[in-house]
mmCIF file of C-alpha atoms in Angstrom:
data_model
loop_
_atom_site.group_PDB
_atom_site.id
_atom_site.type_symbol
_atom_site.label_atom_id
_atom_site.label_comp_id
_atom_site.label_asym_id
_atom_site.label_seq_id
_atom_site.Cartn_x
_atom_site.Cartn_y
_atom_site.Cartn_z
ATOM 1 C CA UNK A 83 114.317 154.512 85.380
ATOM 2 C CA UNK A 84 116.819 151.996 84.016
ATOM 3 C CA UNK A 85 115.354 151.795 80.543
ATOM 4 C CA UNK A 86 116.295 148.999 78.203
ATOM 5 C CA UNK A 87 118.784 150.193 75.585
ATOM 6 C CA UNK A 88 117.192 151.362 72.372
ATOM 7 C CA UNK A 89 118.875 148.502 70.504
ATOM 8 C CA UNK A 90 117.882 145.761 72.979
ATOM 9 C CA UNK A 91 115.973 142.744 71.622
ATOM 10 C CA UNK A 92 112.218 142.405 71.931
ATOM 11 C CA UNK A 93 110.873 140.417 74.873
ATOM 12 C CA UNK A 94 109.714 137.307 73.055
ATOM 13 C CA UNK A 95 106.979 136.345 75.511
ATOM 14 C CA UNK A 96 105.127 139.609 74.837
ATOM 15 C CA UNK A 97 105.052 138.909 71.103
ATOM 16 C CA UNK A 98 103.894 135.351 71.786
ATOM 17 C CA UNK A 99 101.199 136.488 74.231
ATOM 18 C CA UNK A 100 99.896 139.106 71.814
ATOM 19 C CA UNK A 101 100.163 136.699 68.869
ATOM 20 C CA UNK A 102 98.137 134.005 70.628
ATOM 21 C CA UNK A 103 95.626 136.666 71.625
ATOM 22 C CA UNK A 104 95.329 137.832 68.014
ATOM 23 C CA UNK A 105 94.855 134.252 66.792
ATOM 24 C CA UNK A 106 92.027 133.721 69.279
ATOM 25 C CA UNK A 107 90.569 137.149 68.446
ATOM 26 C CA UNK A 108 90.464 136.316 64.737
ATOM 27 C CA UNK A 109 88.813 133.000 65.604
ATOM 28 C CA UNK A 110 86.086 134.370 67.892
ATOM 29 C CA UNK A 111 85.477 137.395 65.650
ATOM 30 C CA UNK A 112 84.754 135.097 62.720
ATOM 31 C CA UNK A 113 82.416 133.107 64.941
ATOM 32 C CA UNK A 114 80.478 136.059 66.302
ATOM 33 C CA UNK A 115 80.914 139.176 64.152
ATOM 34 C CA UNK A 116 77.894 139.786 61.862
ATOM 35 C CA UNK A 117 80.227 141.436 59.347
ATOM 36 C CA UNK A 118 82.457 138.341 59.175
ATOM 37 C CA UNK A 119 81.608 134.632 59.544
ATOM 38 C CA UNK A 120 78.799 134.926 62.100
ATOM 39 C CA UNK A 121 78.479 131.173 62.673
ATOM 40 C CA UNK A 122 75.091 129.945 63.910
ATOM 41 C CA UNK A 123 74.191 127.206 66.412
ATOM 42 C CA UNK A 124 77.323 127.338 68.543
ATOM 43 C CA UNK A 125 77.615 126.274 72.200
ATOM 44 C CA UNK A 126 77.315 129.021 74.785
ATOM 45 C CA UNK A 127 81.008 128.894 75.709
ATOM 46 C CA UNK A 128 81.927 130.068 72.201
ATOM 47 C CA UNK A 129 79.698 133.136 72.576
ATOM 48 C CA UNK A 130 79.888 136.248 74.707
ATOM 49 C CA UNK A 131 78.019 135.892 77.975
ATOM 50 C CA UNK A 132 74.452 137.235 77.549
ATOM 51 C CA UNK A 133 73.925 140.738 78.945
ATOM 52 C CA UNK A 134 71.420 139.556 81.567
ATOM 53 C CA UNK A 135 73.780 136.987 83.134
ATOM 54 C CA UNK A 136 76.513 137.395 85.732
ATOM 55 C CA UNK A 137 79.684 135.780 84.419
ATOM 56 C CA UNK A 138 81.950 135.492 81.424
ATOM 57 C CA UNK A 139 83.152 132.975 78.875
ATOM 58 C CA UNK A 140 86.686 132.734 77.510
ATOM 59 C CA UNK A 141 85.455 134.830 74.557
ATOM 60 C CA UNK A 142 84.900 137.737 76.967
ATOM 61 C CA UNK A 143 88.575 137.647 77.988
ATOM 62 C CA UNK A 144 90.057 137.977 74.474
ATOM 63 C CA UNK A 145 89.675 141.757 74.064
ATOM 64 C CA UNK A 146 90.965 142.459 77.607
ATOM 65 C CA UNK A 147 93.921 140.196 76.834
ATOM 66 C CA UNK A 148 94.846 142.432 73.919
ATOM 67 C CA UNK A 149 94.489 145.555 76.086
ATOM 68 C CA UNK A 150 96.701 143.920 78.716
ATOM 69 C CA UNK A 151 99.326 142.951 76.116
ATOM 70 C CA UNK A 152 99.348 146.517 74.780
ATOM 71 C CA UNK A 153 99.929 147.743 78.321
ATOM 72 C CA UNK A 154 102.805 145.286 78.765
ATOM 73 C CA UNK A 155 104.565 146.843 75.785
ATOM 74 C CA UNK A 156 104.214 150.482 76.817
ATOM 75 C CA UNK A 157 107.055 150.694 79.407
ATOM 76 C CA UNK A 158 109.336 148.822 77.019
ATOM 77 C CA UNK A 159 108.484 150.636 73.780
ATOM 78 C CA UNK A 160 108.298 154.143 75.223
ATOM 79 C CA UNK A 161 111.214 153.409 77.531
ATOM 80 C CA UNK A 162 113.378 152.570 74.523
ATOM 81 C CA UNK A 163 112.377 155.858 72.868
ATOM 82 C CA UNK A 164 113.361 157.771 75.974
ATOM 83 C CA UNK A 165 116.608 155.791 76.255
ATOM 84 C CA UNK A 166 117.397 156.724 72.668
ATOM 85 C CA UNK A 167 117.197 160.402 73.657
ATOM 86 C CA UNK A 168 113.685 161.274 72.497
ATOM 87 C CA UNK A 169 112.239 164.320 74.258
ATOM 88 C CA UNK A 170 109.067 164.117 76.295
ATOM 89 C CA UNK A 171 107.255 166.266 73.736
ATOM 90 C CA UNK A 172 108.347 163.935 70.918
ATOM 91 C CA UNK A 173 107.064 160.912 72.848
ATOM 92 C CA UNK A 174 103.755 162.688 73.494
ATOM 93 C CA UNK A 175 103.481 163.488 69.782
ATOM 94 C CA UNK A 176 104.083 159.813 68.958
ATOM 95 C CA UNK A 177 101.425 158.737 71.479
ATOM 96 C CA UNK A 178 98.918 161.280 70.175
ATOM 97 C CA UNK A 179 99.374 160.349 66.522
ATOM 98 C CA UNK A 180 99.157 156.649 67.270
ATOM 99 C CA UNK A 181 95.961 157.129 69.274
ATOM 100 C CA UNK A 182 94.469 159.312 66.542
ATOM 101 C CA UNK A 183 95.233 156.667 63.923
ATOM 102 C CA UNK A 184 93.427 153.998 65.957
ATOM 103 C CA UNK A 185 90.432 156.293 66.459
ATOM 104 C CA UNK A 186 90.199 157.106 62.732
ATOM 105 C CA UNK A 187 90.383 153.460 61.664
ATOM 106 C CA UNK A 188 87.997 152.420 64.434
ATOM 107 C CA UNK A 189 85.350 154.979 63.509
ATOM 108 C CA UNK A 190 85.545 153.953 59.865
ATOM 109 C CA UNK A 191 85.082 150.304 60.819
ATOM 110 C CA UNK A 192 82.142 151.088 63.104
ATOM 111 C CA UNK A 193 80.269 152.706 60.251
ATOM 112 C CA UNK A 194 80.660 149.647 58.026
ATOM 113 C CA UNK A 195 77.896 148.105 60.156
ATOM 114 C CA UNK A 196 75.325 150.698 59.111
ATOM 115 C CA UNK A 197 75.530 151.125 55.322
ATOM 116 C CA UNK A 198 72.323 152.440 53.732
ATOM 117 C CA UNK A 199 71.127 149.773 51.285
ATOM 118 C CA UNK A 200 70.284 152.193 48.425
ATOM 119 C CA UNK A 201 71.842 155.603 49.117
ATOM 120 C CA UNK A 202 75.481 154.608 48.564
ATOM 121 C CA UNK A 203 77.110 155.618 45.277
ATOM 122 C CA UNK A 204 79.270 152.479 45.428
ATOM 123 C CA UNK A 205 78.544 149.063 46.928
ATOM 124 C CA UNK A 206 79.299 148.526 50.628
ATOM 125 C CA UNK A 207 81.764 145.779 49.674
ATOM 126 C CA UNK A 208 83.735 148.163 47.459
ATOM 127 C CA UNK A 209 83.647 150.856 50.183
ATOM 128 C CA UNK A 210 85.057 148.448 52.780
ATOM 129 C CA UNK A 211 87.717 147.062 50.451
ATOM 130 C CA UNK A 212 88.942 150.530 49.488
ATOM 131 C CA UNK A 213 88.874 151.674 53.116
ATOM 132 C CA UNK A 214 91.179 148.892 54.305
ATOM 133 C CA UNK A 215 93.472 149.293 51.314
ATOM 134 C CA UNK A 216 93.735 152.990 52.237
ATOM 135 C CA UNK A 217 94.721 151.945 55.768
ATOM 136 C CA UNK A 218 97.627 150.002 54.265
ATOM 137 C CA UNK A 219 98.611 152.936 52.043
ATOM 138 C CA UNK A 220 98.715 155.387 54.953
ATOM 139 C CA UNK A 221 100.319 153.223 57.643
ATOM 140 C CA UNK A 222 102.657 151.037 55.599
ATOM 141 C CA UNK A 223 106.101 151.486 57.137
ATOM 142 C CA UNK A 224 108.433 150.133 54.468
ATOM 143 C CA UNK A 225 109.184 152.415 51.521
ATOM 144 C CA UNK A 226 111.583 152.710 48.615
ATOM 145 C CA UNK A 227 112.115 156.429 49.185
ATOM 146 C CA UNK A 228 110.791 159.364 51.189
ATOM 147 C CA UNK A 229 109.066 160.726 48.078
ATOM 148 C CA UNK A 230 107.267 157.424 47.530
ATOM 149 C CA UNK A 231 106.234 157.341 51.203
ATOM 150 C CA UNK A 232 104.687 160.804 51.021
ATOM 151 C CA UNK A 233 102.949 160.039 47.719
ATOM 152 C CA UNK A 234 101.542 156.781 49.082
ATOM 153 C CA UNK A 235 100.243 158.401 52.247
ATOM 154 C CA UNK A 236 98.698 161.321 50.373
ATOM 155 C CA UNK A 237 96.979 158.834 48.063
ATOM 156 C CA UNK A 238 95.638 156.922 51.070
ATOM 157 C CA UNK A 239 94.340 160.095 52.722
ATOM 158 C CA UNK A 240 92.618 161.120 49.470
ATOM 159 C CA UNK A 241 90.909 157.733 49.363
ATOM 160 C CA UNK A 242 89.730 158.277 52.950
ATOM 161 C CA UNK A 243 88.314 161.676 52.032
ATOM 162 C CA UNK A 244 86.533 160.343 48.941
ATOM 163 C CA UNK A 245 85.086 157.411 50.868
ATOM 164 C CA UNK A 246 83.896 159.756 53.620
ATOM 165 C CA UNK A 247 82.097 161.858 51.008
ATOM 166 C CA UNK A 248 80.499 158.757 49.470
ATOM 167 C CA UNK A 249 79.396 157.217 52.745
ATOM 168 C CA UNK A 250 75.703 157.015 53.613
ATOM 169 C CA UNK A 251 74.499 155.178 56.668
ATOM 170 C CA UNK A 252 71.059 154.027 57.704
ATOM 171 C CA UNK A 253 69.329 155.524 60.738
ATOM 172 C CA UNK A 254 65.744 154.364 61.010
ATOM 173 C CA UNK A 255 65.557 154.182 57.230
ATOM 174 C CA UNK A 256 66.940 157.682 56.715
ATOM 175 C CA UNK A 257 70.290 158.200 55.009
ATOM 176 C CA UNK A 258 72.859 159.806 57.329
ATOM 177 C CA UNK A 259 76.582 160.456 57.374
ATOM 178 C CA UNK A 260 79.098 158.726 59.654
ATOM 179 C CA UNK A 261 78.075 158.361 63.279
ATOM 180 C CA UNK A 262 79.382 156.715 66.434
ATOM 181 C CA UNK A 263 76.630 154.103 66.794
ATOM 182 C CA UNK A 264 79.188 152.442 69.081
ATOM 183 C CA UNK A 265 82.863 153.094 69.474
ATOM 184 C CA UNK A 266 84.422 149.988 68.042
ATOM 185 C CA UNK A 267 87.386 147.911 69.160
ATOM 186 C CA UNK A 268 90.182 150.001 67.647
ATOM 187 C CA UNK A 269 88.776 153.301 68.897
ATOM 188 C CA UNK A 270 88.512 151.877 72.410
ATOM 189 C CA UNK A 271 92.106 150.681 72.171
ATOM 190 C CA UNK A 272 93.134 154.149 70.977
ATOM 191 C CA UNK A 273 91.578 155.901 73.975
ATOM 192 C CA UNK A 274 92.994 153.327 76.416
ATOM 193 C CA UNK A 275 96.445 153.699 74.862
ATOM 194 C CA UNK A 276 96.295 157.494 75.099
ATOM 195 C CA UNK A 277 95.450 157.354 78.817
ATOM 196 C CA UNK A 278 97.978 154.643 79.680
ATOM 197 C CA UNK A 279 100.891 155.908 77.602
ATOM 198 C CA UNK A 280 100.413 159.467 78.862
ATOM 199 C CA UNK A 281 100.343 158.209 82.435
ATOM 200 C CA UNK A 282 103.520 156.196 81.897
ATOM 201 C CA UNK A 283 105.433 159.190 80.512
ATOM 202 C CA UNK A 284 104.613 161.070 83.705
ATOM 203 C CA UNK A 285 105.036 158.135 86.107
ATOM 204 C CA UNK A 286 108.108 156.486 84.499
ATOM 205 C CA UNK A 287 109.448 153.864 86.962
ATOM 206 C CA UNK A 288 107.056 154.808 89.804
ATOM 207 C CA UNK A 289 104.791 151.770 89.971
ATOM 208 C CA UNK A 290 102.827 153.215 92.876
ATOM 209 C CA UNK A 291 101.693 156.083 90.657
ATOM 210 C CA UNK A 292 100.299 153.631 88.095
ATOM 211 C CA UNK A 293 98.698 151.549 90.857
ATOM 212 C CA UNK A 294 97.023 154.710 92.158
ATOM 213 C CA UNK A 295 95.869 155.453 88.612
ATOM 214 C CA UNK A 296 94.430 151.931 88.339
ATOM 215 C CA UNK A 297 92.426 152.582 91.514
ATOM 216 C CA UNK A 298 91.275 155.966 90.151
ATOM 217 C CA UNK A 299 90.176 154.466 86.842
ATOM 218 C CA UNK A 300 88.242 151.760 88.682
ATOM 219 C CA UNK A 301 86.581 154.486 90.762
ATOM 220 C CA UNK A 302 85.643 156.355 87.552
ATOM 221 C CA UNK A 303 84.170 153.151 86.175
ATOM 222 C CA UNK A 304 82.079 152.740 89.321
ATOM 223 C CA UNK A 305 81.040 156.392 89.134
ATOM 224 C CA UNK A 306 79.790 155.847 85.598
ATOM 225 C CA UNK A 307 77.721 152.823 86.655
ATOM 226 C CA UNK A 308 76.206 154.612 89.648
ATOM 227 C CA UNK A 309 75.175 157.650 87.611
ATOM 228 C CA UNK A 310 77.676 159.987 89.244
ATOM 229 C CA UNK A 311 78.935 160.928 85.769
ATOM 230 C CA UNK A 312 75.417 161.834 84.571
ATOM 231 C CA UNK A 313 76.423 165.484 83.918
ATOM 232 C CA UNK A 314 78.620 164.085 81.120
ATOM 233 C CA UNK A 315 75.697 162.279 79.458
ATOM 234 C CA UNK A 316 75.344 164.908 76.684
ATOM 235 C CA UNK A 317 78.890 163.949 75.634
ATOM 236 C CA UNK A 318 78.089 160.225 75.543
ATOM 237 C CA UNK A 319 77.803 159.954 71.724
ATOM 238 C CA UNK A 320 81.271 161.497 71.491
ATOM 239 C CA UNK A 321 82.946 160.309 74.686
ATOM 240 C CA UNK A 322 81.263 157.621 76.869
ATOM 241 C CA UNK A 323 83.223 158.431 80.001
ATOM 242 C CA UNK A 324 82.664 155.200 81.947
ATOM 243 C CA UNK A 325 84.050 152.690 79.420
ATOM 244 C CA UNK A 326 86.586 154.905 77.659
ATOM 245 C CA UNK A 327 87.922 156.905 80.582
ATOM 246 C CA UNK A 328 87.630 154.305 83.332
ATOM 247 C CA UNK A 329 87.017 150.668 82.446
ATOM 248 C CA UNK A 330 89.146 149.787 79.453
ATOM 249 C CA UNK A 331 92.175 151.942 80.344
ATOM 250 C CA UNK A 332 92.238 150.208 83.746
ATOM 251 C CA UNK A 333 93.014 146.893 82.005
ATOM 252 C CA UNK A 334 95.788 148.453 79.938
ATOM 253 C CA UNK A 335 97.245 150.227 82.984
ATOM 254 C CA UNK A 336 97.313 146.856 84.766
ATOM 255 C CA UNK A 337 99.332 145.568 81.805
ATOM 256 C CA UNK A 338 101.717 148.529 82.059
ATOM 257 C CA UNK A 339 102.278 147.769 85.760
ATOM 258 C CA UNK A 340 103.060 144.175 84.797
ATOM 259 C CA UNK A 341 105.492 145.535 82.189
ATOM 260 C CA UNK A 342 107.323 147.435 84.913
ATOM 261 C CA UNK A 343 107.384 144.325 87.106
ATOM 262 C CA UNK A 344 109.298 142.561 84.301
ATOM 263 C CA UNK A 345 112.287 144.775 85.103
ATOM 264 C CA UNK A 346 112.487 143.682 88.750
ATOM 265 C CA UNK A 347 114.112 140.651 90.434
ATOM 266 C CA UNK A 348 111.628 137.929 91.335
ATOM 267 C CA UNK A 349 109.401 139.135 88.521
ATOM 268 C CA UNK A 350 107.445 135.901 88.044
ATOM 269 C CA UNK A 351 106.549 135.728 91.722
ATOM 270 C CA UNK A 352 105.602 139.410 91.718
ATOM 271 C CA UNK A 353 103.470 138.949 88.574
ATOM 272 C CA UNK A 354 101.565 136.120 90.255
ATOM 273 C CA UNK A 355 101.036 138.187 93.407
ATOM 274 C CA UNK A 356 99.783 141.099 91.291
ATOM 275 C CA UNK A 357 97.459 138.720 89.410
ATOM 276 C CA UNK A 358 96.036 137.444 92.694
ATOM 277 C CA UNK A 359 95.456 140.990 93.979
ATOM 278 C CA UNK A 360 93.664 141.968 90.764
ATOM 279 C CA UNK A 361 91.444 138.887 90.963
ATOM 280 C CA UNK A 362 90.697 139.520 94.643
ATOM 281 C CA UNK A 363 89.696 143.123 93.878
ATOM 282 C CA UNK A 364 87.432 141.798 91.115
ATOM 283 C CA UNK A 365 85.719 139.388 93.486
ATOM 284 C CA UNK A 366 85.215 142.117 96.105
ATOM 285 C CA UNK A 367 83.679 144.441 93.508
ATOM 286 C CA UNK A 368 81.440 141.807 91.925
ATOM 287 C CA UNK A 369 78.252 143.283 93.387
ATOM 288 C CA UNK A 370 76.012 144.999 92.432
ATOM 289 C CA UNK A 371 76.955 144.905 88.729
ATOM 290 C CA UNK A 372 78.284 141.385 88.519
ATOM 291 C CA UNK A 373 80.880 140.194 86.026
ATOM 292 C CA UNK A 374 79.613 141.862 82.866
ATOM 293 C CA UNK A 375 81.420 142.629 79.628
ATOM 294 C CA UNK A 376 78.329 144.483 78.407
ATOM 295 C CA UNK A 377 78.505 146.906 81.346
ATOM 296 C CA UNK A 378 82.326 146.978 81.438
ATOM 297 C CA UNK A 379 81.845 146.243 85.122
ATOM 298 C CA UNK A 380 84.779 146.680 87.540
ATOM 299 C CA UNK A 381 84.688 142.963 88.373
ATOM 300 C CA UNK A 382 84.988 142.036 84.684
ATOM 301 C CA UNK A 383 87.898 144.446 84.149
ATOM 302 C CA UNK A 384 89.851 143.356 87.216
ATOM 303 C CA UNK A 385 89.207 139.632 86.865
ATOM 304 C CA UNK A 386 90.224 139.710 83.207
ATOM 305 C CA UNK A 387 93.381 141.652 84.073
ATOM 306 C CA UNK A 388 94.187 139.145 86.826
ATOM 307 C CA UNK A 389 93.661 136.173 84.504
ATOM 308 C CA UNK A 390 95.846 137.774 81.827
ATOM 309 C CA UNK A 391 98.578 138.599 84.322
ATOM 310 C CA UNK A 392 98.671 135.017 85.627
ATOM 311 C CA UNK A 393 98.705 133.569 82.099
ATOM 312 C CA UNK A 394 101.466 135.944 81.069
ATOM 313 C CA UNK A 395 103.559 135.017 84.113
ATOM 314 C CA UNK A 396 103.428 131.372 83.031
ATOM 315 C CA UNK A 397 104.191 132.283 79.435
ATOM 316 C CA UNK A 398 107.114 134.477 80.476
ATOM 317 C CA UNK A 399 108.565 131.589 82.501
ATOM 318 C CA UNK A 400 108.153 129.162 79.601
ATOM 319 C CA UNK A 401 109.308 131.409 76.739
ATOM 320 C CA UNK A 402 111.869 133.781 78.262
ATOM 321 C CA UNK A 403 113.238 131.741 81.164
ATOM 322 C CA UNK A 404 113.071 128.192 79.827
ATOM 323 C CA UNK A 405 113.553 129.321 76.191
ATOM 324 C CA UNK A 406 110.756 127.111 74.886
ATOM 325 C CA UNK A 407 108.922 129.043 72.214
ATOM 326 C CA UNK A 408 109.027 126.987 69.020
ATOM 327 C CA UNK A 409 105.503 125.725 69.753
ATOM 328 C CA UNK A 410 104.196 129.320 69.431
ATOM 329 C CA UNK A 411 106.179 130.366 66.369
ATOM 330 C CA UNK A 412 103.026 130.264 64.228
ATOM 331 C CA UNK A 413 101.449 133.080 66.254
ATOM 332 C CA UNK A 414 104.471 135.364 66.685
ATOM 333 C CA UNK A 415 104.008 137.302 63.384
ATOM 334 C CA UNK A 416 100.488 138.357 64.413
ATOM 335 C CA UNK A 417 101.919 139.541 67.732
ATOM 336 C CA UNK A 418 104.374 141.800 65.924
ATOM 337 C CA UNK A 419 101.813 143.035 63.389
ATOM 338 C CA UNK A 420 98.435 143.014 65.171
ATOM 339 C CA UNK A 421 96.874 145.747 63.013
ATOM 340 C CA UNK A 422 97.586 143.901 59.770
ATOM 341 C CA UNK A 423 96.310 140.626 61.225
ATOM 342 C CA UNK A 424 93.166 142.376 62.490
ATOM 343 C CA UNK A 425 92.154 143.939 59.161
ATOM 344 C CA UNK A 426 92.897 140.888 56.967
ATOM 345 C CA UNK A 427 89.523 139.192 57.668
ATOM 346 C CA UNK A 428 87.717 142.416 56.720
ATOM 347 C CA UNK A 429 89.726 142.624 53.510
ATOM 348 C CA UNK A 430 88.904 138.977 52.767
ATOM 349 C CA UNK A 431 85.150 139.261 53.272
ATOM 350 C CA UNK A 432 84.874 142.585 51.458
ATOM 351 C CA UNK A 433 86.812 141.076 48.528
ATOM 352 C CA UNK A 434 84.347 138.175 48.465
ATOM 353 C CA UNK A 435 81.555 140.749 48.307
ATOM 354 C CA UNK A 436 83.191 142.630 45.426
ATOM 355 C CA UNK A 437 83.640 139.371 43.524
ATOM 356 C CA UNK A 438 80.074 138.285 44.270
ATOM 357 C CA UNK A 439 81.192 135.072 45.998
ATOM 358 C CA UNK A 440 78.444 133.967 48.408
ATOM 359 C CA UNK A 441 79.546 130.372 49.072
ATOM 360 C CA UNK A 442 80.385 131.063 52.724
ATOM 361 C CA UNK A 443 76.878 132.484 53.264
ATOM 362 C CA UNK A 444 75.350 129.050 52.768
ATOM 363 C CA UNK A 445 78.155 126.582 53.543
ATOM 364 C CA UNK A 446 80.046 125.833 56.736
ATOM 365 C CA UNK A 447 78.016 128.555 58.446
ATOM 366 C CA UNK A 448 76.684 126.691 61.497
ATOM 367 C CA UNK A 449 77.706 124.386 64.325
ATOM 368 C CA UNK A 450 81.046 122.608 64.572
ATOM 369 C CA UNK A 451 81.740 122.671 60.803
ATOM 370 C CA UNK A 452 81.361 126.454 61.006
ATOM 371 C CA UNK A 453 83.640 126.614 64.054
ATOM 372 C CA UNK A 454 86.265 124.576 62.190
ATOM 373 C CA UNK A 455 85.952 126.962 59.248
ATOM 374 C CA UNK A 456 86.585 129.932 61.553
ATOM 375 C CA UNK A 457 89.575 128.183 63.121
ATOM 376 C CA UNK A 458 91.102 127.448 59.714
ATOM 377 C CA UNK A 459 90.509 131.014 58.538
ATOM 378 C CA UNK A 460 92.116 132.417 61.705
ATOM 379 C CA UNK A 461 95.194 130.249 61.144
ATOM 380 C CA UNK A 462 95.257 131.312 57.485
ATOM 381 C CA UNK A 463 95.162 135.009 58.369
ATOM 382 C CA UNK A 464 98.002 134.551 60.861
ATOM 383 C CA UNK A 465 100.033 132.739 58.184
ATOM 384 C CA UNK A 466 99.193 135.466 55.669
ATOM 385 C CA UNK A 467 100.397 138.081 58.159
ATOM 386 C CA UNK A 468 103.737 136.272 58.257
ATOM 387 C CA UNK A 469 103.872 136.046 54.458
ATOM 388 C CA UNK A 470 103.078 139.748 53.968
ATOM 389 C CA UNK A 471 105.569 140.764 56.658
ATOM 390 C CA UNK A 472 108.315 138.917 54.800
ATOM 391 C CA UNK A 473 107.207 140.819 51.669
ATOM 392 C CA UNK A 474 107.714 144.062 53.641
ATOM 393 C CA UNK A 475 104.035 144.879 54.123
ATOM 394 C CA UNK A 476 104.466 146.261 57.628
ATOM 395 C CA UNK A 477 101.818 148.488 59.229
ATOM 396 C CA UNK A 478 102.928 150.833 61.964
ATOM 397 C CA UNK A 479 100.764 153.471 63.599
#
C-alpha cells in the first residue's frame, strides 16, 4: 500500500466531518440524554424514532456518522504508523490499548445512570466529576516531563480504583456494584474500532477484503436478529454479539473502505457510487426488521453508512478540492479532540450538581427555548474544546 508519509498533513475534510458530527452529537445528547439537558416537549424530528416505528430521524444518523468518521481515519492514521516503520505487533498493541481505554470509560459512564440513591459514600455528582477528571489525568497527552506523565497517570488510575470501590448502583432497589445495564456509546465505539482496525492491519490496501468483511458483518447482524446466535445468549450481558460484533462495526468498516477510496483517482465519483450501493443494500434488507436504530437493523446500518458516505463526498469536494473550509472552522477543534468534546457536557452537569445549582432543572427545559439552550451549550462546549486545546489539554487514547 502507498501509505501517506508519517509527516503528511491531516486531511482537513475528515476533521471537519467529525467536528460537525460532534457538534450535532453534543446538541442532540443535551436534548435527549436524561443525564444531561433532557429537554421536554420537542417535535418528533428532534427525537430518536420510536422503537415500534419503521424509519429514522436525523438524530438516529448522528452516532453512525461518528462511527463512519472513525472508520475514515483508520487507513490514514494506522497507515502513517506503518509508514513510519512501526511493526505490526506495535500497531496491534496501539489498537488494543485504545479500544480498552474506550471500553473502560464507556463502562464507567454507563454506570452513572444507575447510582443507588442512599448507598453511595459520596454524592453521584461528586463521583461523576471525579471520574471525568480522572479520564483527563490518565489520557492527557501533553506533559512537562516523563516523570510528571507517569505520576499523573498513576494518580488518575488510583482515582478510578477508589471510585470503583465507592460505587453502588441500584438494581430493583438493591445496592449492587458496576454492571453492564447497556454498553454505552464509547464502549460500542471501542469494540467497533477493535474489529475495524484489526481488519485493516490484515487487509491493508485490499479493499475487496474489507468489502467482504462488511458483507460478513451484515450477515452476523442478520444472524443475531434471526436467533441464529442464540447459543451466545449467555454471553449477552458481557458481549451482545449482534450489535457489537456485526452491526456497529459494519458502519465503521464502511468508513474505512471510504478512507481507502480517498487514495484513488476519481475518488469523489467512487465515493458516491459506494454510497449508492450501501443505500441500495439497505433498501433491499429493509424487511423484515425495518429501519430501526433500536434493533441495529441491517437497513439502518447500511442506509446510515450510505448517507454518511454521500455527505462526506460532498464535504471532501468542498473542503479539500475547492479549499472552502472557513465556514466550518468553529467545529474543527471538536473533530481533532472528540473525546474531550464528548466528556465536557458531563463535566459541566456534574459540576452543577456538586455546586447545588438547579436552575437548568426548571428553566429553559422544554420546547424551543430548551432546544435553543441545547444548541448554545453545544456551541459553547465546542468553543471550550478549542480553548482547552490551545492550553495544551489534549486527550489521546
